[in-house]
Short mmCIF file of C-alpha atoms in Angstrom, two decimals:
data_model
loop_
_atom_site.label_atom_id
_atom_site.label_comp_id
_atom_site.label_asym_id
_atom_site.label_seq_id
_atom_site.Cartn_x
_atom_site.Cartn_y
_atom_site.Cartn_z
CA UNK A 28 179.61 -63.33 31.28
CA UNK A 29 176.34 -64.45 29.28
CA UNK A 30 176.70 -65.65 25.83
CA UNK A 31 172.88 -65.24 23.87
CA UNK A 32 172.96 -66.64 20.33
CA UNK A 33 169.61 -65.30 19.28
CA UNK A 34 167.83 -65.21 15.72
CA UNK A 35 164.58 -63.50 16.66
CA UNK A 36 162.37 -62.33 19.31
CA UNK A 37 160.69 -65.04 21.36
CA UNK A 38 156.82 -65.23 21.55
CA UNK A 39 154.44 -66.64 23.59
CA UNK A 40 152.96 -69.77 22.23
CA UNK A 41 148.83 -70.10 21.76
CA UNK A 42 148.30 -70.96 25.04
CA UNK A 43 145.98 -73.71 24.27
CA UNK A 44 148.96 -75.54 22.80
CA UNK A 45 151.25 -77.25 24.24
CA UNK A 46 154.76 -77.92 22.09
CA UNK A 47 156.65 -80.80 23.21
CA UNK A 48 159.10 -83.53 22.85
CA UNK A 49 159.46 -86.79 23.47
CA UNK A 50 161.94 -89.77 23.60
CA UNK A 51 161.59 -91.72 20.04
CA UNK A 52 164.68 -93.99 20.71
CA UNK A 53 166.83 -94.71 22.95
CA UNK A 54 170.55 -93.20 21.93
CA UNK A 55 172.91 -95.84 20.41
CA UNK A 56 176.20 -93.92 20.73
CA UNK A 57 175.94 -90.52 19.78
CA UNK A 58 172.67 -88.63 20.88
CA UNK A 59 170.88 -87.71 17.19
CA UNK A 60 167.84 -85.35 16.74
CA UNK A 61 165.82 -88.73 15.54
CA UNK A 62 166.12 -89.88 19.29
CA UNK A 63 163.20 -87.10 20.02
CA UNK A 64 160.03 -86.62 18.62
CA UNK A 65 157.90 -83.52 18.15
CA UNK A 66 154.36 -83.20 19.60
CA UNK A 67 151.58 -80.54 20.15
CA UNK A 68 149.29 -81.15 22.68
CA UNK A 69 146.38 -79.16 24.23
CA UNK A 70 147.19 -78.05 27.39
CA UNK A 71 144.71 -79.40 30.16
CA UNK A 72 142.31 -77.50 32.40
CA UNK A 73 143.05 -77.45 35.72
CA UNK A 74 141.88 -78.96 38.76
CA UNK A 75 141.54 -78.32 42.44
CA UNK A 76 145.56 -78.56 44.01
CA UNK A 77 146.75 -78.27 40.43
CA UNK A 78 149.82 -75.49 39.21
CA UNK A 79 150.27 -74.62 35.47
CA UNK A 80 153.95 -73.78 34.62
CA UNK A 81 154.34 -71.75 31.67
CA UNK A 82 158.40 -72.91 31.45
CA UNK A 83 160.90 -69.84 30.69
CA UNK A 84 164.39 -71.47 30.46
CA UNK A 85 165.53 -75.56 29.74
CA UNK A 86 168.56 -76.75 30.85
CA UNK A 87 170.27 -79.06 28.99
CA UNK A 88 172.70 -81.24 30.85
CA UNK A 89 175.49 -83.99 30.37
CA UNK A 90 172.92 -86.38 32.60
CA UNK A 91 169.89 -85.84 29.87
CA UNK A 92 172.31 -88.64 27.90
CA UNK A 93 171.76 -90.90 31.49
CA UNK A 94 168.50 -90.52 31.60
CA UNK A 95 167.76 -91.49 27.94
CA UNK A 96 169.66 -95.05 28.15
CA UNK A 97 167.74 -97.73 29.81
CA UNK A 98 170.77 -98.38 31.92
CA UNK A 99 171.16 -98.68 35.75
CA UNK A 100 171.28 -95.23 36.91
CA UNK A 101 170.01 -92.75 39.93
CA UNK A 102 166.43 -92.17 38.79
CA UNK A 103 164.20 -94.35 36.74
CA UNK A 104 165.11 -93.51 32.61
CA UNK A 105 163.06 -92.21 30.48
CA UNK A 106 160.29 -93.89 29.30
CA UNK A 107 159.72 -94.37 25.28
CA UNK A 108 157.01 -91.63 24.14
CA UNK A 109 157.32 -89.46 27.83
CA UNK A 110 158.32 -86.16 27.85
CA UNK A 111 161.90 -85.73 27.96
CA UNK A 112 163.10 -84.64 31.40
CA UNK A 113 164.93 -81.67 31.99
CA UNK A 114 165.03 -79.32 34.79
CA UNK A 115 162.67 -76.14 34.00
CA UNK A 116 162.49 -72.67 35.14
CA UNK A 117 159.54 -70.88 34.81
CA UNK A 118 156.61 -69.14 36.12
CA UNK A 119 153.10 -70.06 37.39
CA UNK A 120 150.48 -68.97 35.18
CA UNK A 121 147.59 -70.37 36.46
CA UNK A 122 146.70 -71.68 40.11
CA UNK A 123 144.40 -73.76 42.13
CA UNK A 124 146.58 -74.26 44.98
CA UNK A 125 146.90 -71.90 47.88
CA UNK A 126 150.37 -72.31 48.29
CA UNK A 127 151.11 -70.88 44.43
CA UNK A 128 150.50 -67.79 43.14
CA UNK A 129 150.01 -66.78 39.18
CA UNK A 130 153.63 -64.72 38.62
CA UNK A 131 155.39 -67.12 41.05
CA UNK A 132 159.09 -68.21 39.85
CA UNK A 133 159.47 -71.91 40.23
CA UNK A 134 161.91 -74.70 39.11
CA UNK A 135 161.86 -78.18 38.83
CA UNK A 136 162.02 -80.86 36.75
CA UNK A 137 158.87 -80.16 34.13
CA UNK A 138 160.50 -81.43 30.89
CA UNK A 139 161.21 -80.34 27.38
CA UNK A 140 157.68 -78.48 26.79
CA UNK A 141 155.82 -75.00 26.82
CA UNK A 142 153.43 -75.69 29.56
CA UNK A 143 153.82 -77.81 32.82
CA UNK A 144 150.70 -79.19 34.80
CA UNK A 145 151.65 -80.03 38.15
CA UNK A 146 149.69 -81.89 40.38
CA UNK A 147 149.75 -82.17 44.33
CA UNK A 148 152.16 -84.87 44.83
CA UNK A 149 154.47 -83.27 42.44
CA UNK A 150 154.91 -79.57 44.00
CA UNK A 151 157.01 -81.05 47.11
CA UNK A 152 159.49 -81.30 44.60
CA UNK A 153 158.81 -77.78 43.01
CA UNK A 154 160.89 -74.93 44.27
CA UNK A 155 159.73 -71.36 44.58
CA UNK A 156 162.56 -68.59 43.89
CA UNK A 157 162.91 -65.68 46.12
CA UNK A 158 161.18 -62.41 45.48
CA UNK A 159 162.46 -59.96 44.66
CA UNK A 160 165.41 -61.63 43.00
CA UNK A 161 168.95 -60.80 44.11
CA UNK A 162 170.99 -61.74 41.19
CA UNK A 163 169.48 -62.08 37.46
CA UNK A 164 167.17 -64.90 36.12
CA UNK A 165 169.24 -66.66 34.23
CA UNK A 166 171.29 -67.37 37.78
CA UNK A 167 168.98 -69.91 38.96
CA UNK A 168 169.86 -71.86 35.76
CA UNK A 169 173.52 -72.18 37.02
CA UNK A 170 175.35 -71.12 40.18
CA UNK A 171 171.78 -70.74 42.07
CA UNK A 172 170.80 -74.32 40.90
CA UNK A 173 171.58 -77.89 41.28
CA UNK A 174 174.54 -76.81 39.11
CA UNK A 175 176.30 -74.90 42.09
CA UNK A 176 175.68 -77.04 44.43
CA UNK A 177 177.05 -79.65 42.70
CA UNK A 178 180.22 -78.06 42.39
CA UNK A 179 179.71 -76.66 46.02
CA UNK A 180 179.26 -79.86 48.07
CA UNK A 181 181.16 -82.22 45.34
CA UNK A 182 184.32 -80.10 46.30
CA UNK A 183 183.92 -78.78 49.79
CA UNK A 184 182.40 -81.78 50.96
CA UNK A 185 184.44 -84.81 49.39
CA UNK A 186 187.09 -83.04 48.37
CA UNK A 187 187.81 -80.86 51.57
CA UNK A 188 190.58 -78.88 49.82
CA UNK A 189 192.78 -77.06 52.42
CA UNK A 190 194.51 -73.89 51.55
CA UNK A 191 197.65 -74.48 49.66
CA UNK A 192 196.75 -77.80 48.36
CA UNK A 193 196.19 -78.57 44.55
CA UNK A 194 193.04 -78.68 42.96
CA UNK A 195 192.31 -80.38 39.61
CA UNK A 196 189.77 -80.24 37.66
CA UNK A 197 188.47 -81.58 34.10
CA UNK A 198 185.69 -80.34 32.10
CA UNK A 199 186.82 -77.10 34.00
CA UNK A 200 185.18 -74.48 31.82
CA UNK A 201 181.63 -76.18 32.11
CA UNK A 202 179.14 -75.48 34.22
CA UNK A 203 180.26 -77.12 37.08
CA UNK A 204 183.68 -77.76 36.44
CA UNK A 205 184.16 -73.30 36.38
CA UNK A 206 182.50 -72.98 39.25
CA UNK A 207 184.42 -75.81 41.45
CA UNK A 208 187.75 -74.15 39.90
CA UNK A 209 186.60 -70.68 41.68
CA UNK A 210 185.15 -72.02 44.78
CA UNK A 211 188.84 -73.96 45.40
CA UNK A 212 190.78 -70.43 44.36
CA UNK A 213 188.11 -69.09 47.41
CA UNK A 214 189.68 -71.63 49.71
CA UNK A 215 193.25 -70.88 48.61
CA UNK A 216 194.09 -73.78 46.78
CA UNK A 217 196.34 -73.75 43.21
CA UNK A 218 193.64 -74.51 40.57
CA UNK A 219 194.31 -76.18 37.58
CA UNK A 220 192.16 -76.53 34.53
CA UNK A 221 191.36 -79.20 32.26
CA UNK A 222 189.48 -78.49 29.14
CA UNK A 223 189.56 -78.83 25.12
CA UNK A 224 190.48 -75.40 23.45
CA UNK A 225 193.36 -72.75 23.44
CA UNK A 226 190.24 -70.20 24.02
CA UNK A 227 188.31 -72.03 26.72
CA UNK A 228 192.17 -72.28 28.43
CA UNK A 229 192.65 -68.68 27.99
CA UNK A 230 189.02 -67.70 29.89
CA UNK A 231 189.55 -70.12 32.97
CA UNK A 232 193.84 -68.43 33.23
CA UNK A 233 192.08 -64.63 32.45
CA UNK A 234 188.30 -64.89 33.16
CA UNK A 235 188.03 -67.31 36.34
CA UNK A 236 192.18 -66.42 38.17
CA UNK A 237 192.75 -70.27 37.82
CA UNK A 238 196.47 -70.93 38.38
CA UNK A 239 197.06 -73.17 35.07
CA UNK A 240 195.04 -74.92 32.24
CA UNK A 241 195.47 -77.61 30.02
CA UNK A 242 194.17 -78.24 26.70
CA UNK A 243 194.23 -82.72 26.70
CA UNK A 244 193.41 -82.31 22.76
CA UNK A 245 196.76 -81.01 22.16
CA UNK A 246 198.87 -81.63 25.58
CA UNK A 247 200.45 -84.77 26.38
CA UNK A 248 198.40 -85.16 29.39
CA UNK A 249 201.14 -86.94 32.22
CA UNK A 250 203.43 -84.37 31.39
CA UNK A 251 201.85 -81.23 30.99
CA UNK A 252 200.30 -82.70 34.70
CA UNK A 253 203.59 -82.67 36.12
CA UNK A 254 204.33 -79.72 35.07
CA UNK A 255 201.06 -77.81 36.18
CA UNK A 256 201.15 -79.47 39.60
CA UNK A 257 204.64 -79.45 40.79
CA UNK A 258 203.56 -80.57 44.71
CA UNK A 259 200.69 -83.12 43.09
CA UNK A 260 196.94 -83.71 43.10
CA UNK A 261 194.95 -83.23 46.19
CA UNK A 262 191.76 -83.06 44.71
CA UNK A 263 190.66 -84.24 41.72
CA UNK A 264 187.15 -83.39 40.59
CA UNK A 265 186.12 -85.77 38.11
CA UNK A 266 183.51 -84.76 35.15
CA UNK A 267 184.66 -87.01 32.35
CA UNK A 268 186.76 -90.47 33.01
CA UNK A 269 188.52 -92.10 30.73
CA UNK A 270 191.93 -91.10 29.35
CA UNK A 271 192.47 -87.71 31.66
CA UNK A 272 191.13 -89.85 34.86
CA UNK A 273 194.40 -92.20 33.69
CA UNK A 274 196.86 -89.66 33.81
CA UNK A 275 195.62 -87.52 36.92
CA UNK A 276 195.94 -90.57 38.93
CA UNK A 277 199.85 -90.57 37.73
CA UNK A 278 200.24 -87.81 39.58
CA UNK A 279 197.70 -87.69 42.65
CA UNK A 280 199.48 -87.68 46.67
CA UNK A 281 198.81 -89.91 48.89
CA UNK A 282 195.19 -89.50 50.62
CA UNK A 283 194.40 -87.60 47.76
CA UNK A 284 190.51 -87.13 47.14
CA UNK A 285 188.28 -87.36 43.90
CA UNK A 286 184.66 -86.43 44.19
CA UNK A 287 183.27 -88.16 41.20
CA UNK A 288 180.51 -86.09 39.84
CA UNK A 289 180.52 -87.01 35.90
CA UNK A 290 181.93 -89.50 33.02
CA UNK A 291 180.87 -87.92 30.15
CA UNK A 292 183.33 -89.23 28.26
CA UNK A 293 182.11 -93.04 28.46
CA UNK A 294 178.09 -91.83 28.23
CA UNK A 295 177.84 -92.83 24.03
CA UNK A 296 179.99 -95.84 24.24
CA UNK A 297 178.05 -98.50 22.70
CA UNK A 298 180.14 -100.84 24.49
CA UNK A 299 181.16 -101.22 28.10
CA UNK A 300 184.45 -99.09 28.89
CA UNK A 301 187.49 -100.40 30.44
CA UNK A 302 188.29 -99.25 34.00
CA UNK A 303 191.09 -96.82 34.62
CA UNK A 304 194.77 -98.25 33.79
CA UNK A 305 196.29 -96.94 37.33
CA UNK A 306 193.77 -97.77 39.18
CA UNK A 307 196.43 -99.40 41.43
CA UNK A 308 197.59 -95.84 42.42
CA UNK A 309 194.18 -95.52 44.17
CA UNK A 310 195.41 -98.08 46.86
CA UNK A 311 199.36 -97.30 46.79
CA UNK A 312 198.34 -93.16 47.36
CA UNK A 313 195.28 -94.28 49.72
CA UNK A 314 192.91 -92.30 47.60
CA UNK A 315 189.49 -91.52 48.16
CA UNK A 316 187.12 -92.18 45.06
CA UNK A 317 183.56 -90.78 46.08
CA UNK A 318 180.53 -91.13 43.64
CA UNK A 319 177.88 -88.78 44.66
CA UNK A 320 174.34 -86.90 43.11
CA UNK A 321 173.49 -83.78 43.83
CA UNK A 322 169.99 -84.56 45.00
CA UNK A 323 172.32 -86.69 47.45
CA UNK A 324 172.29 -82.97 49.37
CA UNK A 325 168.92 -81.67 48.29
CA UNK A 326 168.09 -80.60 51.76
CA UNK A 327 171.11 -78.79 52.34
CA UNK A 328 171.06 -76.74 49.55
CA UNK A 329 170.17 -73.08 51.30
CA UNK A 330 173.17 -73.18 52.50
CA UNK A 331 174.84 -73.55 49.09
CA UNK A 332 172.68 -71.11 47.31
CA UNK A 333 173.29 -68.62 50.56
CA UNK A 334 177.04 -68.86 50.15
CA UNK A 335 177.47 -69.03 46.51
CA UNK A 336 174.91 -66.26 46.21
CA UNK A 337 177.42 -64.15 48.49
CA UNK A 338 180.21 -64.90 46.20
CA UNK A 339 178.61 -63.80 42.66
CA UNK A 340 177.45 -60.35 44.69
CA UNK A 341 181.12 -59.51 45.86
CA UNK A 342 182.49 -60.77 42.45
CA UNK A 343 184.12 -63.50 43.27
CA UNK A 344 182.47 -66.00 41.27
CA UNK A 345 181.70 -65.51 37.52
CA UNK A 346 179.11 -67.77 35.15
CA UNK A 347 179.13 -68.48 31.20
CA UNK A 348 176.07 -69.12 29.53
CA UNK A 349 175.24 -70.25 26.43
CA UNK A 350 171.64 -69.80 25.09
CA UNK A 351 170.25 -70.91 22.44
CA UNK A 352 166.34 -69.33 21.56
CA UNK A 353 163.55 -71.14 21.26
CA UNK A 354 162.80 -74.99 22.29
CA UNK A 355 162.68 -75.89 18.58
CA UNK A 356 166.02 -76.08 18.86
CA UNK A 357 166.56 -78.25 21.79
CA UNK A 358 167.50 -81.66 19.98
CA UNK A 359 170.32 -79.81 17.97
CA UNK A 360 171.43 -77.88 21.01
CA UNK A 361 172.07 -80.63 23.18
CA UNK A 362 174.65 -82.11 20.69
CA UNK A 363 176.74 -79.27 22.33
CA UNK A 364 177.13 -81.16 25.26
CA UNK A 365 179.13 -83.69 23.83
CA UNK A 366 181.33 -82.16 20.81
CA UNK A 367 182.86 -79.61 22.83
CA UNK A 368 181.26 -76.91 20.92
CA UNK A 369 179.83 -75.02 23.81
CA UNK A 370 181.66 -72.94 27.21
CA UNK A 371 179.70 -72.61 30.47
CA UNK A 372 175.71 -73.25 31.15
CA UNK A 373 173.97 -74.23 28.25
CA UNK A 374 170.06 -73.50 28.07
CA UNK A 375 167.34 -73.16 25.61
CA UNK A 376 165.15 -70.24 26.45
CA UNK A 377 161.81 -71.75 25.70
CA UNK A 378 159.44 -67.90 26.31
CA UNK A 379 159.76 -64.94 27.46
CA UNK A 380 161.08 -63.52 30.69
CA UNK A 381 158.06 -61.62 32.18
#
């Protein structure tokens, strides 16, 4: 299912201008649309080994509010006045490398502007999509990106869910959180669904086949737990810490396992944020706790897109996405994120599809 909330028909940019924006501030809290700043730059002629990247769709990501903090993390931040990061995907539309052709579909991570300039050392990291394409665009921006295989090797490597066990999972009708929930239904596991809506409930139980859902803004949390997971918690895949993280480890069996792909609920905490109040239940149930990044896998990740690719072809696995037109829009969009006003991918289609 694709939700487009458009207001008008996108246009190519002049070309000899490049629209972008940059980090202003670093976030204290709440993410606000001061944080960025809006530049125009000219775009830059190429040279010999170079790529230009006219970028087609931004995604717009729970880790965007990592990277703008100066705090330890997995990559370096930010830097004040760079172009924000974000992964890209787009299409070449100039080249003076041999191993990229004009009309080429690439992503990577080529930040919140028009135009891209790649340079040699950069295009390891640059990944060409196949041609023709098997499944449409918009694909690559969730189940065929680092957004599937988060969800695929988070749960089927950490979490090794065996048929009949019960799978968890919060922040369930996300990105990754949906497709985790159907990947685990694949396996034969009872999937339950955390999330924060009646509607968004209603779409993983009749959209997505999971087995129960749970709305935390209105459920008591350990209870409605029980009740949804009779035999336990096997898995747990973790998106958001904090209060739900609590109460699923209430109820988790021993050698239980929790792939820990996201807190999202601690990233605008001005101050640091107590650890989890059963955190003793991790050693009495002999729990595994596994951090991991996606990029952790990078060079596995054929076989993710492969597999998950199968899936969406024979039906089994279904994607939301919100997009919102035009990158104009990108420092109001990304508030989604965070005030729960948004249900599957979320991307900001920056031009055209060709």
């Amino acid at each position: 299912m694709l939700l487009f909330f458009k207001t008008r028909k996108l246009k190519l940019m002049q070309k000899s201008i490049n629209r972008q924006w940059r980090l202003a501030a670093r976030p204290v809290g709440d993410i606000k649309e001061s944080d960025f700043e809006y530049r125009e730059e000219p775009i830059p002629s190429l040279e010999d080994g170079e790529v230009l990247v006219r970028n087609i769709y931004l995604s717009l990501d729970p880790t965007n509010r990592i990277w703008m903090s100066d705090r330890p993390q997995y990559m370096p931040p930010v830097q004040l006045g760079e172009v924000m990061r974000g992964l890209v995907l787009g299409v070449v539309e100039e080249s003076k490398n041999p191993n990229f052709q004009p009309g080429d579909m690439v992503s990577g991570l080529l930040g919140w502007q028009d135009y891209a300039l790649i340079s040699p050392p950069n295009l390891l990291s640059l990944i060409k999509l196949p041609t023709p394409l098997p499944v449409p665009l918009t694909a690559f921006m969730g189940p065929l990106s680092f957004i599937g295989c988060t969800a695929y090797f988070g749960l089927l490597d950490i979490g090794k869910p065996q048929a009949g066990e019960t799978v968890v999972v919060s922040a369930a009708s996300g990105a990754v959180g949906s497709i985790v929930g159907q990947i685990a239904k694949i396996k034969g596991c009872r999937v339950v669904g955390i999330t924060g809506s009646d509607e968004k409930c209603q779409w993983l139980l009749e959209e997505l086949g999971f087995d129960a859902a749970i709305n935390y803004q209105t459920a008591d949390l350990i209870p409605a737990l029980a009740k949804s997971c009779p035999n336990g918690i096997d898995v747990y895949f973790e998106n958001v810490g904090g209060a739900i993280l609590d109460a699923v480890l209430t109820q988790v069996n021993l050698n239980a396992r929790i792939p820990l792909c996201g807190l999202i609920s601690t990233y605008n905490s001005p101050e640091p944020v107590p650890g989890p109040y059963n955190f003793s239940q991790i050693l009495m149930k002999r729990v595994l706790v596994q951090g991991f990044i996606v990029s952790d896998y990078f060079q596995q990740w054929d076989v993710a897109f492969r597999e998950i690719g199968q899936w969406i072809q024979e039906g089994k696995i279904k994607y939301n996405q919100e997009i919102v037109e035009g990158l104009e829009n990108a420092p109001k969009a990304i508030l989604k994120l965070f005030d729960g006003n948004k249900m599957g991918k979320l991307i900001v289609q920056v031009s055209p599809e060709p």
